[in-house]
PDB file of C-alpha atoms in Angstrom:
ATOM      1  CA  UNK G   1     115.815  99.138  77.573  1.00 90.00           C
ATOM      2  CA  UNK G   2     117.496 101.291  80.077  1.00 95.00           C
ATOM      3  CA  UNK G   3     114.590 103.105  81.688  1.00 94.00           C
ATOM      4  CA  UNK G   4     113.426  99.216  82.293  1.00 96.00           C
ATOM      5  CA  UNK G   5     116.660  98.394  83.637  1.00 96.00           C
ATOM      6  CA  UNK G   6     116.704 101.245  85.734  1.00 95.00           C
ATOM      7  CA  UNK G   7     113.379 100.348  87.124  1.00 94.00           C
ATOM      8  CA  UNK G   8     114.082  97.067  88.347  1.00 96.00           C
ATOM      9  CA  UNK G   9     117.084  97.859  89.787  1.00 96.00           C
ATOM     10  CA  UNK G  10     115.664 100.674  91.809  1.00 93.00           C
ATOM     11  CA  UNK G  11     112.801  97.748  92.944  1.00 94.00           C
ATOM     12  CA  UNK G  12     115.908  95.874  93.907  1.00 95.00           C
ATOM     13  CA  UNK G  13     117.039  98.626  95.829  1.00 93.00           C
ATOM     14  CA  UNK G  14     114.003  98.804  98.070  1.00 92.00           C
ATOM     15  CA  UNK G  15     114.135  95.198  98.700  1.00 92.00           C
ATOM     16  CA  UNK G  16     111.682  93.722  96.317  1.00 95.00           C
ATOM     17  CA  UNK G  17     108.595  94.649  97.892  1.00 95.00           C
ATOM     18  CA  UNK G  18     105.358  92.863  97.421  1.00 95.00           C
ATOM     19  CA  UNK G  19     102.629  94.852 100.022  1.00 95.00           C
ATOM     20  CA  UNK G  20     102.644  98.059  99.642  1.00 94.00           C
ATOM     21  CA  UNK G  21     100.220 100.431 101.354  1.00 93.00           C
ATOM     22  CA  UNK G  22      99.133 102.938  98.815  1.00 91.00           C
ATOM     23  CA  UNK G  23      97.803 106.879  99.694  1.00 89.00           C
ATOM     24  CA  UNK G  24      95.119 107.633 101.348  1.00 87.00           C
ATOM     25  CA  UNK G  25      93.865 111.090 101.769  1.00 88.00           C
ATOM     26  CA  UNK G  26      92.973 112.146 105.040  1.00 88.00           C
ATOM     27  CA  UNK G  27      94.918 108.572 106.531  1.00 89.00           C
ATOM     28  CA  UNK G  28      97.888 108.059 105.257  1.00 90.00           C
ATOM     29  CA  UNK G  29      99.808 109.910 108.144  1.00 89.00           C
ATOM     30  CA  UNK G  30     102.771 108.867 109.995  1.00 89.00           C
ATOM     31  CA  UNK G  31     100.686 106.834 113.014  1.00 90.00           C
ATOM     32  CA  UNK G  32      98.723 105.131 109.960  1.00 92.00           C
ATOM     33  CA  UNK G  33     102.055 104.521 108.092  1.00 92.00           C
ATOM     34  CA  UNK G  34     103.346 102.571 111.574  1.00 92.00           C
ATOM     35  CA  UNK G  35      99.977 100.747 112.087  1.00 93.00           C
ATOM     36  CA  UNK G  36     100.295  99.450 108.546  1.00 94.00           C
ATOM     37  CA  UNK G  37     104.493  98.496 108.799  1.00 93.00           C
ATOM     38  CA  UNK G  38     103.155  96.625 111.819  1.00 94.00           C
ATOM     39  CA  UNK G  39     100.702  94.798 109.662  1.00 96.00           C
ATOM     40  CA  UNK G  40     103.073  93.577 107.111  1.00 95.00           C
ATOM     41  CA  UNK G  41     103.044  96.488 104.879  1.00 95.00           C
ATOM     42  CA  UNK G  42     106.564  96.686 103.121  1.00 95.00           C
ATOM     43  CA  UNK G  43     106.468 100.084 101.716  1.00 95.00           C
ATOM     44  CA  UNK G  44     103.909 103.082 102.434  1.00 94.00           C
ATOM     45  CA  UNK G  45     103.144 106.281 100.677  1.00 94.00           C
ATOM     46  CA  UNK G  46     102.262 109.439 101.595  1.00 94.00           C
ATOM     47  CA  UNK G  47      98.380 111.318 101.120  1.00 92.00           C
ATOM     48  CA  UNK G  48      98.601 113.905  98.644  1.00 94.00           C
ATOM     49  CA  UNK G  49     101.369 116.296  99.477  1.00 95.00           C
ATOM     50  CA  UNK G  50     101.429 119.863  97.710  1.00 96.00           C
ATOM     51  CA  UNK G  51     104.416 120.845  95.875  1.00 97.00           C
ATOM     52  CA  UNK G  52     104.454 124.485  96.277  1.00 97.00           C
ATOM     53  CA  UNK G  53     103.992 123.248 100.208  1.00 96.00           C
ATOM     54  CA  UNK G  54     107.109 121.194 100.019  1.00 96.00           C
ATOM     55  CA  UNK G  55     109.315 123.241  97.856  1.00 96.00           C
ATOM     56  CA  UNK G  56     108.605 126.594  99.923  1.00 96.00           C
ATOM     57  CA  UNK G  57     107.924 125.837 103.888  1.00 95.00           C
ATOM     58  CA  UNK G  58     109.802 123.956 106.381  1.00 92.00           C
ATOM     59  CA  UNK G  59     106.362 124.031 108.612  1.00 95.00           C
ATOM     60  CA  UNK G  60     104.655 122.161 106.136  1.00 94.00           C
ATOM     61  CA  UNK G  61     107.527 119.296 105.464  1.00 91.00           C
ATOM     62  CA  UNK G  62     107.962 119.593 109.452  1.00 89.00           C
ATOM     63  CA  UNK G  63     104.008 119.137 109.709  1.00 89.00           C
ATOM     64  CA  UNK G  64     104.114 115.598 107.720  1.00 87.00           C
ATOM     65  CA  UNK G  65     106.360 114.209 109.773  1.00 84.00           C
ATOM     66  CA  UNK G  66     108.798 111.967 106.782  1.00 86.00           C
ATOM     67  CA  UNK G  67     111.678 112.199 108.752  1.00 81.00           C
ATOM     68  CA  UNK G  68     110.964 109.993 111.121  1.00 80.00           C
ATOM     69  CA  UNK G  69     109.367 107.387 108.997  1.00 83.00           C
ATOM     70  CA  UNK G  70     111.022 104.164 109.098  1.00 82.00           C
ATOM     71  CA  UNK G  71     110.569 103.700 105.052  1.00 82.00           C
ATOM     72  CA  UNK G  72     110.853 103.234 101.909  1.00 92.00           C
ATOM     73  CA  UNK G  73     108.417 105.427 101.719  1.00 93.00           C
ATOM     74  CA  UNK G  74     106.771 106.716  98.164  1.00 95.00           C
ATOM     75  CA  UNK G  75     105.669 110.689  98.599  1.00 95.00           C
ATOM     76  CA  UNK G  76     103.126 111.791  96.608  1.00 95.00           C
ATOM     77  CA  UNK G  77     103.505 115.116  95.180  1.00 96.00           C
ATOM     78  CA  UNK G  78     100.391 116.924  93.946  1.00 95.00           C
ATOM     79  CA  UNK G  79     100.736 120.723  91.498  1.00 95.00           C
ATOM     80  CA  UNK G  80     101.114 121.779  88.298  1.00 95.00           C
ATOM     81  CA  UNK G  81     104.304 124.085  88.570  1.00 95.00           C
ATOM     82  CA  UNK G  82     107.166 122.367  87.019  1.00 95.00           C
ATOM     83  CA  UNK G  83     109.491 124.452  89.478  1.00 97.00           C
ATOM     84  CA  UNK G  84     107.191 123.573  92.754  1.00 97.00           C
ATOM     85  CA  UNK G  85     107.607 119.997  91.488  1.00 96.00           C
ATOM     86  CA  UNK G  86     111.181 120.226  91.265  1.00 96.00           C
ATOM     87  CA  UNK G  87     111.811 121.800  94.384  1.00 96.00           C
ATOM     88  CA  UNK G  88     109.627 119.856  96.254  1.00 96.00           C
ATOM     89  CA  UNK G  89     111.207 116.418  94.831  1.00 93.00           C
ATOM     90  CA  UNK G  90     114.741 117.850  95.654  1.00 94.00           C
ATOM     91  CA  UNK G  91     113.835 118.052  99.171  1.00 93.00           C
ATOM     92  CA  UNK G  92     112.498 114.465  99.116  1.00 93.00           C
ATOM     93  CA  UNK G  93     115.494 113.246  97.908  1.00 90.00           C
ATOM     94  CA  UNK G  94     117.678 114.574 101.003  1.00 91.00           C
ATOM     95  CA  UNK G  95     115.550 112.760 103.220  1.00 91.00           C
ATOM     96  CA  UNK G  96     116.739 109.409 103.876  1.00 90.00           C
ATOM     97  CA  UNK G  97     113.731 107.251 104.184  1.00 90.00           C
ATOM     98  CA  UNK G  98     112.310 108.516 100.988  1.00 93.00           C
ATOM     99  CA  UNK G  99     112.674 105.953  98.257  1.00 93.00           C
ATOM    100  CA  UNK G 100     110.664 107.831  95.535  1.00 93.00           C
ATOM    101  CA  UNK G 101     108.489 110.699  94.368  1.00 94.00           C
ATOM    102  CA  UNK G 102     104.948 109.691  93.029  1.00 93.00           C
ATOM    103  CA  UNK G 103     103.169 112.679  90.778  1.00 93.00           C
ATOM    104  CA  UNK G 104     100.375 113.714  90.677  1.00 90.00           C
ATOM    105  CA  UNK G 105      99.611 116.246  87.717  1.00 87.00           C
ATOM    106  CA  UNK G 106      95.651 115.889  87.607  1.00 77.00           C
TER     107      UNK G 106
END
């Protein structure tokens, strides 16, 4: 399969990771991010961003701080607009330590 293909090359891509630290709302911020880099974590993700956050503020991307994380590091993207969600995972994407977009729909 392709999609599979895809999928393993993109785990390539990241380095083959095998600790990852996974969100946390309310923790998973930048400092916490660090903290668990420092403790052998290989890849981090993001607490529970909001799309329409994302996709329509700079002061709320500026507020979370993923520029200046180290990465890869998985965002999670929380809504239900499919154009929030695309706009918000289009400004993701430009951000170099961003490695991918997690959804959540529910």
């Amino acid at each position: 399969d392709a999609h599979v293909a895809s999928a393993w090359a993109w785990y390539e891509s990241i380095g083959r990771p095998s600790l990852w630290l996974a969100p946390l709302v309310g923790y998973s911020d930048p400092s916490f991010r660090q903290l668990a880099r420092e403790a052998g974590a290989q890849v981090a993700s993001t607490q529970m961003l909001d799309a329409g956050g994302l996709a329509h503020s700079a002061k709320y991307r500026e507020s979370n701080d993923l520029s200046s994380d180290s990465g890869p590091l998985i965002v999670q993207v929380g809504g239900s607009n499919p154009t929030f969600l695309y706009e918000a995972g289009r400004h993701m994407a430009a951000l170099p330590s961003v490695a991918g977009v997690e959804l959540n729909l529910g």
